[in-house]
mmCIF file of C-alpha atoms in Angstrom:
data_model
loop_
_atom_site.group_PDB
_atom_site.id
_atom_site.type_symbol
_atom_site.label_atom_id
_atom_site.label_comp_id
_atom_site.label_asym_id
_atom_site.label_seq_id
_atom_site.Cartn_x
_atom_site.Cartn_y
_atom_site.Cartn_z
ATOM 1 C CA GLN A 1 18.133 15.198 1.112
ATOM 2 C CA GLN A 2 19.291 15.255 -2.510
ATOM 3 C CA VAL A 3 15.936 13.999 -3.779
ATOM 4 C CA ASN A 4 13.989 16.365 -1.539
ATOM 5 C CA GLN A 5 16.041 19.331 -2.719
ATOM 6 C CA ALA A 6 15.707 18.361 -6.392
ATOM 7 C CA PHE A 7 11.929 18.014 -6.096
ATOM 8 C CA THR A 8 11.638 21.317 -4.230
ATOM 9 C CA GLN A 9 13.660 23.141 -6.893
ATOM 10 C CA ALA A 10 11.415 21.611 -9.569
ATOM 11 C CA GLY A 11 8.298 22.839 -7.763
ATOM 12 C CA ILE A 12 7.116 19.319 -6.885
ATOM 13 C CA ARG A 13 5.291 18.956 -3.564
ATOM 14 C CA CYS A 14 6.874 15.813 -2.134
ATOM 15 C CA VAL A 15 5.557 14.298 1.104
ATOM 16 C CA TRP A 16 7.792 11.805 2.943
ATOM 17 C CA PHE A 17 6.320 9.157 5.209
ATOM 18 C CA LYS A 18 7.123 6.020 7.192
ATOM 19 C CA GLY A 19 10.782 5.542 8.123
ATOM 20 C CA VAL A 20 12.425 8.554 6.532
ATOM 21 C CA ALA A 21 9.988 10.938 8.236
ATOM 22 C CA LEU A 22 9.352 9.045 11.480
ATOM 23 C CA SER A 23 13.050 8.651 12.233
ATOM 24 C CA SER A 24 13.467 12.443 12.164
ATOM 25 C CA THR A 25 10.308 13.311 14.103
ATOM 26 C CA ILE A 26 9.480 10.747 16.791
ATOM 27 C CA TYR A 27 12.818 9.035 17.477
ATOM 28 C CA THR A 28 15.380 10.795 19.663
ATOM 29 C CA ILE A 29 18.164 9.537 17.381
ATOM 30 C CA PRO A 30 17.194 9.037 13.688
ATOM 31 C CA SER A 31 19.452 6.003 13.271
ATOM 32 C CA LEU A 32 17.422 4.126 15.907
ATOM 33 C CA ARG A 33 14.659 3.717 13.327
ATOM 34 C CA LEU A 34 15.990 1.360 10.665
ATOM 35 C CA LYS A 35 14.720 1.862 7.121
ATOM 36 C CA GLY A 36 14.417 -0.599 4.273
ATOM 37 C CA ASP A 37 13.723 2.092 1.689
ATOM 38 C CA LEU A 38 12.713 5.730 1.288
ATOM 39 C CA ASP A 39 8.990 6.431 0.796
ATOM 40 C CA CYS A 40 7.592 9.601 -0.722
ATOM 41 C CA ILE A 41 4.410 10.569 -2.532
ATOM 42 C CA VAL A 42 3.902 13.300 -5.117
ATOM 43 C CA PRO A 43 0.760 14.564 -6.860
ATOM 44 C CA GLN A 44 -0.352 12.341 -9.728
ATOM 45 C CA THR A 45 0.195 15.218 -12.173
ATOM 46 C CA ASP A 46 3.884 15.413 -11.178
ATOM 47 C CA MET A 47 4.546 11.668 -11.282
ATOM 48 C CA LEU A 48 6.339 11.547 -14.655
ATOM 49 C CA LYS A 49 8.300 14.708 -13.906
ATOM 50 C CA ALA A 50 9.437 13.316 -10.541
ATOM 51 C CA LEU A 51 10.365 9.984 -12.116
ATOM 52 C CA GLN A 52 12.521 11.693 -14.730
ATOM 53 C CA ILE A 53 14.330 13.687 -12.036
ATOM 54 C CA LEU A 54 15.142 10.461 -10.200
ATOM 55 C CA LEU A 55 16.376 8.793 -13.403
ATOM 56 C CA ASP A 56 18.606 11.812 -14.018
ATOM 57 C CA MET A 57 19.970 11.377 -10.464
ATOM 58 C CA ASP A 58 21.234 7.862 -11.314
ATOM 59 C CA TYR A 59 18.244 5.964 -9.971
ATOM 60 C CA GLU A 60 16.847 3.115 -12.045
ATOM 61 C CA GLU A 61 13.543 1.279 -11.927
ATOM 62 C CA ILE A 62 13.733 -2.071 -10.159
ATOM 63 C CA PRO A 63 12.767 -4.727 -12.739
ATOM 64 C CA ASP A 64 9.767 -6.963 -12.163
ATOM 65 C CA ASP A 65 10.492 -10.300 -10.580
ATOM 66 C CA ASP A 66 9.236 -13.597 -11.973
ATOM 67 C CA PHE A 67 7.150 -14.262 -8.859
ATOM 68 C CA LYS A 68 4.727 -11.435 -9.740
ATOM 69 C CA LEU A 69 1.393 -12.756 -10.991
ATOM 70 C CA ASN A 70 0.173 -9.827 -13.107
ATOM 71 C CA PRO A 71 3.046 -7.634 -14.310
ATOM 72 C CA ILE A 72 0.777 -5.497 -16.494
ATOM 73 C CA ILE A 73 -1.726 -4.798 -13.702
ATOM 74 C CA TYR A 74 0.996 -3.932 -11.218
ATOM 75 C CA ASP A 75 2.847 -1.847 -13.801
ATOM 76 C CA ARG A 76 -0.228 0.192 -14.723
ATOM 77 C CA LEU A 77 -2.061 0.347 -11.390
ATOM 78 C CA SER A 78 0.613 -0.110 -8.737
ATOM 79 C CA HIS A 79 0.627 2.430 -5.918
ATOM 80 C CA HIS A 80 4.315 3.187 -6.434
ATOM 81 C CA ILE A 81 7.351 2.849 -8.672
ATOM 82 C CA GLY A 82 10.301 1.117 -7.043
ATOM 83 C CA LEU A 83 13.756 2.518 -7.791
ATOM 84 C CA ARG A 84 17.298 1.949 -6.614
ATOM 85 C CA HIS A 85 20.510 3.910 -7.013
ATOM 86 C CA LYS A 86 22.662 2.530 -9.822
ATOM 87 C CA GLU A 87 25.938 2.877 -7.921
ATOM 88 C CA LYS A 88 24.738 2.469 -4.323
ATOM 89 C CA GLN A 89 22.178 -0.274 -4.863
ATOM 90 C CA HIS A 90 21.353 -0.597 -1.170
ATOM 91 C CA ILE A 91 19.597 2.775 -1.511
ATOM 92 C CA LYS A 92 16.027 2.077 -2.602
ATOM 93 C CA LEU A 93 13.250 4.610 -3.065
ATOM 94 C CA GLU A 94 9.527 4.112 -3.606
ATOM 95 C CA LEU A 95 7.888 6.943 -5.536
ATOM 96 C CA HIS A 96 4.190 6.720 -4.667
ATOM 97 C CA ARG A 97 1.221 7.841 -6.739
ATOM 98 C CA HIS A 98 -1.226 6.652 -4.085
ATOM 99 C CA LEU A 99 -1.147 4.525 -0.932
ATOM 100 C CA LEU A 100 -2.006 0.977 0.152
ATOM 101 C CA GLY A 101 -1.445 -1.082 -2.962
ATOM 102 C CA LEU A 102 -3.852 -1.800 -5.795
ATOM 103 C CA SER A 103 -6.900 -1.171 -3.602
ATOM 104 C CA GLY A 104 -5.550 2.126 -2.312
ATOM 105 C CA PRO A 105 -7.991 4.395 -4.192
ATOM 106 C CA GLN A 106 -10.882 2.409 -2.700
ATOM 107 C CA LEU A 107 -9.458 2.393 0.835
ATOM 108 C CA ILE A 108 -8.384 6.048 0.752
ATOM 109 C CA PRO A 109 -10.525 7.937 -1.794
ATOM 110 C CA PRO A 110 -8.639 10.559 -3.841
ATOM 111 C CA THR A 111 -10.426 13.396 -2.020
ATOM 112 C CA HIS A 112 -9.053 12.153 1.310
ATOM 113 C CA LEU A 113 -5.570 11.652 -0.059
ATOM 114 C CA THR A 114 -5.570 15.147 -1.554
ATOM 115 C CA LYS A 115 -6.529 16.539 1.844
ATOM 116 C CA TRP A 116 -3.730 14.600 3.519
ATOM 117 C CA LEU A 117 -1.226 15.997 1.021
ATOM 118 C CA ASP A 118 -2.541 19.566 1.244
ATOM 119 C CA GLU A 119 -2.357 19.546 5.054
ATOM 120 C CA ALA A 120 1.159 18.088 5.210
ATOM 121 C CA MET A 121 3.430 19.619 7.842
ATOM 122 C CA THR A 122 7.081 20.604 7.707
ATOM 123 C CA PHE A 123 9.783 18.668 9.554
ATOM 124 C CA ASP A 124 13.538 19.049 9.765
ATOM 125 C CA LEU A 125 15.412 16.604 7.531
ATOM 126 C CA ASP A 126 18.866 17.084 9.031
ATOM 127 C CA GLY A 127 18.793 20.839 8.510
ATOM 128 C CA GLN A 128 16.611 20.846 5.392
ATOM 129 C CA PRO A 129 12.843 21.524 5.436
ATOM 130 C CA ALA A 130 10.742 18.633 4.178
ATOM 131 C CA LEU A 131 7.070 17.598 4.293
ATOM 132 C CA THR A 132 5.307 14.709 5.998
ATOM 133 C CA PHE A 133 1.710 13.830 6.883
ATOM 134 C CA ARG A 134 0.268 15.429 9.978
ATOM 135 C CA PRO A 135 0.414 12.874 12.821
ATOM 136 C CA GLU A 136 -3.330 12.050 12.818
ATOM 137 C CA TYR A 137 -3.244 11.054 9.153
ATOM 138 C CA HIS A 138 0.123 9.352 9.501
ATOM 139 C CA LEU A 139 -1.213 7.205 12.337
ATOM 140 C CA LEU A 140 -4.240 6.158 10.290
ATOM 141 C CA TYR A 141 -2.026 5.293 7.345
ATOM 142 C CA LEU A 142 0.308 3.207 9.516
ATOM 143 C CA CYS A 143 -2.697 1.290 10.881
ATOM 144 C CA ALA A 144 -3.937 0.478 7.389
ATOM 145 C CA HIS A 145 -0.490 -0.261 6.007
ATOM 146 C CA ALA A 146 0.257 -2.770 8.757
ATOM 147 C CA PHE A 147 -3.080 -4.533 9.133
ATOM 148 C CA LEU A 148 -4.872 -4.067 5.794
ATOM 149 C CA GLN A 149 -2.081 -3.987 3.227
ATOM 150 C CA HIS A 150 0.290 -6.565 4.724
ATOM 151 C CA GLY A 151 -1.926 -8.377 7.228
ATOM 152 C CA GLU A 152 -1.796 -9.431 10.859
ATOM 153 C CA ASP A 153 0.822 -12.140 10.330
ATOM 154 C CA SER A 154 3.309 -9.643 8.882
ATOM 155 C CA VAL A 155 3.029 -6.948 11.569
ATOM 156 C CA GLU A 156 6.344 -6.261 13.298
ATOM 157 C CA LEU A 157 6.992 -4.835 16.746
ATOM 158 C CA ARG A 158 8.725 -1.841 15.107
ATOM 159 C CA GLN A 159 5.505 -0.880 13.332
ATOM 160 C CA LEU A 160 3.572 -0.927 16.607
ATOM 161 C CA LEU A 161 6.320 1.120 18.256
ATOM 162 C CA ASP A 162 6.015 3.720 15.467
ATOM 163 C CA MET A 163 2.320 4.101 16.276
ATOM 164 C CA HIS A 164 2.957 4.287 20.027
ATOM 165 C CA LEU A 165 5.572 7.005 19.548
ATOM 166 C CA LEU A 166 3.265 9.001 17.255
ATOM 167 C CA VAL A 167 0.593 8.994 19.969
ATOM 168 C CA THR A 168 2.998 9.935 22.756
ATOM 169 C CA THR A 169 5.202 12.420 20.877
ATOM 170 C CA TYR A 170 2.469 14.658 19.500
ATOM 171 C CA THR A 171 -0.563 16.264 21.088
ATOM 172 C CA LEU A 172 -3.021 14.640 18.735
ATOM 173 C CA ASP A 173 -6.262 16.222 17.628
ATOM 174 C CA TRP A 174 -8.424 13.287 18.682
ATOM 175 C CA ASP A 175 -11.571 14.840 17.244
ATOM 176 C CA LEU A 176 -9.921 15.046 13.830
ATOM 177 C CA LEU A 177 -8.529 11.535 14.150
ATOM 178 C CA ILE A 178 -11.901 10.030 15.061
ATOM 179 C CA ASP A 179 -13.769 12.015 12.397
ATOM 180 C CA GLU A 180 -11.338 10.815 9.743
ATOM 181 C CA ALA A 181 -11.667 7.212 10.931
ATOM 182 C CA VAL A 182 -15.449 7.528 10.663
ATOM 183 C CA ALA A 183 -15.225 9.034 7.176
ATOM 184 C CA LEU A 184 -12.929 6.253 5.966
ATOM 185 C CA LYS A 185 -14.961 3.577 7.792
ATOM 186 C CA TRP A 186 -11.856 2.626 9.769
ATOM 187 C CA THR A 187 -13.256 3.017 13.294
ATOM 188 C CA PHE A 188 -12.756 -0.651 14.175
ATOM 189 C CA LEU A 189 -9.287 -0.633 12.623
ATOM 190 C CA LEU A 190 -8.226 2.358 14.720
ATOM 191 C CA GLU A 191 -9.794 0.930 17.878
ATOM 192 C CA PHE A 192 -8.114 -2.427 17.265
ATOM 193 C CA VAL A 193 -4.668 -0.887 16.754
ATOM 194 C CA LEU A 194 -4.918 1.485 19.724
ATOM 195 C CA MET A 195 -5.810 -1.445 21.946
ATOM 196 C CA ARG A 196 -2.897 -3.421 20.508
ATOM 197 C CA ILE A 197 -0.267 -0.756 21.140
ATOM 198 C CA GLY A 198 -1.771 -0.144 24.572
ATOM 199 C CA SER A 199 -1.272 -3.793 25.459
ATOM 200 C CA TYR A 200 2.365 -3.682 24.347
ATOM 201 C CA PHE A 201 3.498 -0.246 25.529
ATOM 202 C CA HIS A 202 0.810 0.974 27.980
ATOM 203 C CA THR A 203 0.133 3.842 25.586
ATOM 204 C CA PRO A 204 -1.906 6.483 27.439
ATOM 205 C CA ILE A 205 -5.245 6.729 25.596
ATOM 206 C CA ASP A 206 -8.369 8.230 27.115
ATOM 207 C CA PRO A 207 -11.126 5.559 27.399
ATOM 208 C CA SER A 208 -13.568 8.012 25.833
ATOM 209 C CA VAL A 209 -11.731 7.541 22.529
ATOM 210 C CA PHE A 210 -12.840 3.906 22.375
ATOM 211 C CA ASP A 211 -16.398 4.839 23.406
ATOM 212 C CA ARG A 212 -16.639 7.395 20.600
ATOM 213 C CA LEU A 213 -15.203 5.048 17.993
ATOM 214 C CA GLN A 214 -17.806 2.442 18.915
ATOM 215 C CA SER A 215 -20.746 4.855 19.105
ATOM 216 C CA LEU A 216 -19.874 6.569 15.802
ATOM 217 C CA ARG A 217 -19.130 3.371 13.867
ATOM 218 C CA PRO A 218 -20.907 3.501 10.473
ATOM 219 C CA ALA A 219 -23.534 0.814 9.934
ATOM 220 C CA ASN A 220 -21.947 -0.099 6.581
ATOM 221 C CA GLU A 221 -18.386 -0.419 7.878
ATOM 222 C CA VAL A 222 -16.989 -3.733 6.622
ATOM 223 C CA ILE A 223 -13.666 -3.831 8.478
ATOM 224 C CA ASP A 224 -14.244 -5.881 11.620
ATOM 225 C CA HIS A 225 -12.218 -8.344 13.691
ATOM 226 C CA THR A 226 -12.550 -11.131 11.117
ATOM 227 C CA TYR A 227 -11.499 -8.783 8.324
ATOM 228 C CA VAL A 228 -8.401 -7.579 10.172
ATOM 229 C CA MET A 229 -7.315 -11.038 11.294
ATOM 230 C CA ASP A 230 -8.061 -13.080 8.189
ATOM 231 C CA HIS A 231 -8.311 -10.730 5.222
ATOM 232 C CA GLU A 232 -5.563 -10.869 2.611
ATOM 233 C CA PHE A 233 -4.997 -7.523 0.912
ATOM 234 C CA VAL A 234 -5.135 -9.044 -2.558
ATOM 235 C CA ASP A 235 -7.731 -11.795 -2.179
ATOM 236 C CA GLY A 236 -5.652 -14.698 -3.425
ATOM 237 C CA GLU A 237 -5.485 -14.239 -7.153
ATOM 238 C CA ALA A 238 -8.833 -12.450 -7.597
ATOM 239 C CA LEU A 239 -7.411 -9.496 -9.497
ATOM 240 C CA TYR A 240 -10.214 -9.360 -12.021
ATOM 241 C CA LYS A 241 -11.782 -6.364 -10.282
ATOM 242 C CA TYR A 242 -8.805 -4.256 -11.374
ATOM 243 C CA ILE A 243 -8.913 -5.271 -15.028
ATOM 244 C CA ASN A 244 -11.687 -2.823 -15.915
ATOM 245 C CA HIS A 245 -9.168 -0.019 -15.343
ATOM 246 C CA LEU A 246 -7.180 -1.252 -18.376
ATOM 247 C CA ASN A 247 -7.886 -0.892 -22.083
ATOM 248 C CA TYR A 248 -9.124 -3.877 -24.118
ATOM 249 C CA ARG A 249 -5.655 -5.021 -25.253
ATOM 250 C CA GLU A 250 -4.277 -4.734 -21.714
ATOM 251 C CA GLN A 251 -7.268 -6.675 -20.366
ATOM 252 C CA LEU A 252 -6.455 -9.595 -22.671
ATOM 253 C CA ILE A 253 -2.807 -9.526 -21.571
ATOM 254 C CA ALA A 254 -3.855 -9.418 -17.895
ATOM 255 C CA ILE A 255 -6.181 -12.409 -18.307
ATOM 256 C CA TRP A 256 -3.439 -14.338 -20.108
ATOM 257 C CA GLN A 257 -1.006 -13.580 -17.271
ATOM 258 C CA ILE A 258 -3.524 -14.806 -14.711
ATOM 259 C CA VAL A 259 -4.141 -18.073 -16.552
ATOM 260 C CA PHE A 260 -0.541 -18.687 -17.663
ATOM 261 C CA PRO A 261 1.867 -16.992 -15.226
ATOM 262 C CA SER A 262 5.622 -17.582 -15.263
ATOM 263 C CA LYS A 263 7.118 -20.982 -14.538
ATOM 264 C CA ILE A 264 8.851 -19.602 -11.444
ATOM 265 C CA TYR A 265 5.551 -18.244 -10.145
ATOM 266 C CA MET A 266 3.841 -21.589 -10.717
ATOM 267 C CA GLN A 267 6.584 -23.512 -8.906
ATOM 268 C CA ASP A 268 6.330 -21.178 -5.932
ATOM 269 C CA ARG A 269 2.518 -20.950 -5.901
ATOM 270 C CA TYR A 270 1.851 -24.687 -6.156
ATOM 271 C CA LYS A 271 5.010 -25.929 -4.428
ATOM 272 C CA ILE A 272 6.136 -27.825 -7.530
ATOM 273 C CA LYS A 273 9.455 -29.593 -7.125
ATOM 274 C CA PRO A 274 12.192 -28.555 -9.628
ATOM 275 C CA ASN A 275 12.229 -31.981 -11.282
ATOM 276 C CA MET A 276 8.446 -32.068 -11.765
ATOM 277 C CA PRO A 277 6.673 -30.854 -14.950
ATOM 278 C CA VAL A 278 4.736 -27.601 -14.615
ATOM 279 C CA PHE A 279 2.327 -27.992 -17.559
ATOM 280 C CA PRO A 280 -0.281 -30.170 -15.750
ATOM 281 C CA TYR A 281 -0.679 -27.462 -13.157
ATOM 282 C CA TYR A 282 -1.558 -24.946 -15.864
ATOM 283 C CA ILE A 283 -4.447 -27.215 -16.880
ATOM 284 C CA TYR A 284 -5.618 -27.499 -13.275
ATOM 285 C CA ARG A 285 -5.306 -23.743 -12.880
ATOM 286 C CA PHE A 286 -7.227 -23.013 -16.089
ATOM 287 C CA ILE A 287 -10.146 -25.268 -15.149
ATOM 288 C CA TYR A 288 -10.290 -23.799 -11.649
ATOM 289 C CA GLN A 289 -10.336 -20.197 -12.895
ATOM 290 C CA LEU A 290 -12.450 -20.615 -16.033
ATOM 291 C CA LYS A 291 -15.628 -19.892 -14.084
ATOM 292 C CA ASP A 292 -14.267 -16.632 -12.656
ATOM 293 C CA ILE A 293 -12.893 -15.447 -15.998
ATOM 294 C CA SER A 294 -16.159 -16.225 -17.783
ATOM 295 C CA ALA A 295 -18.148 -14.392 -15.127
ATOM 296 C CA PHE A 296 -15.882 -11.350 -15.400
ATOM 297 C CA MET A 297 -16.094 -11.154 -19.190
ATOM 298 C CA LEU A 298 -19.870 -11.673 -19.137
ATOM 299 C CA GLN A 299 -20.247 -8.861 -16.627
ATOM 300 C CA GLY A 300 -18.103 -6.635 -18.846
ATOM 301 C CA PHE A 301 -20.357 -7.284 -21.855
ATOM 302 C CA ILE A 302 -23.435 -6.597 -19.727
ATOM 303 C CA ASP A 303 -21.988 -3.306 -18.472
ATOM 304 C CA GLN A 304 -21.101 -2.230 -22.030
ATOM 305 C CA PHE A 305 -24.585 -3.151 -23.253
ATOM 306 C CA ARG A 306 -26.244 -1.158 -20.470
ATOM 307 C CA SER A 307 -24.030 1.865 -21.136
#
């Protein structure tokens, strides 16, 4: 409430989503929906202003951990900034600039995200007006967050219950929902998730919804059953595709961090015992990745030459 009020007074359009919004809209008692943190998204142009407000409210940025492979890529391109309250450190807040991790702008193009933000609806945050995504967009986001960002193995029953309650609490605009799934090329994803929640909760969904999703599926849609079941959001350590969003100096730092990550990361990644030397694994890692790095740099020179 304090953050929402501060942003509103500063003229920042803040949209809350996931637990903080769902607990107040689709659960009969907000405390039934446990929350690990508070998630909100603000326009990119207000990001620095919103961050400063939070810092002035005794929040602090959560420092990077040593298990992170590419600190500079995540720092520059991450979909959110993680903060926690200095005094009450169990209170954590994620200030989002976009959604769904590093690949968010590819999964949800900026034009779609802008539409989602512009069409946000008001909900009651314990007596205070606040904004959240309209239920059709919120449902699509929850599908992608669970199965594309974190993967099948990480999906919890609570996440499926959120989706079930969204479907049963609101009178959804199914035409809008299906059209948006087609536009994002998420028709299989939506079909897959609706079938999943139906199998768990007997969610009432008209069979025509599945027929339309199948008949309208774009020919170039890449998300299929194999993708949903086996795809890792960040394909192993193949982060090179994000490096072209950095300047030349940052690109060199990113490549160095990929080749020579922290000792703690190496021990965790390669299951190195504490009493074993780490250096030989750097050599193995360098040889294994040399081909990919060379290919990336060559492609960069080719692109510059063509331009």
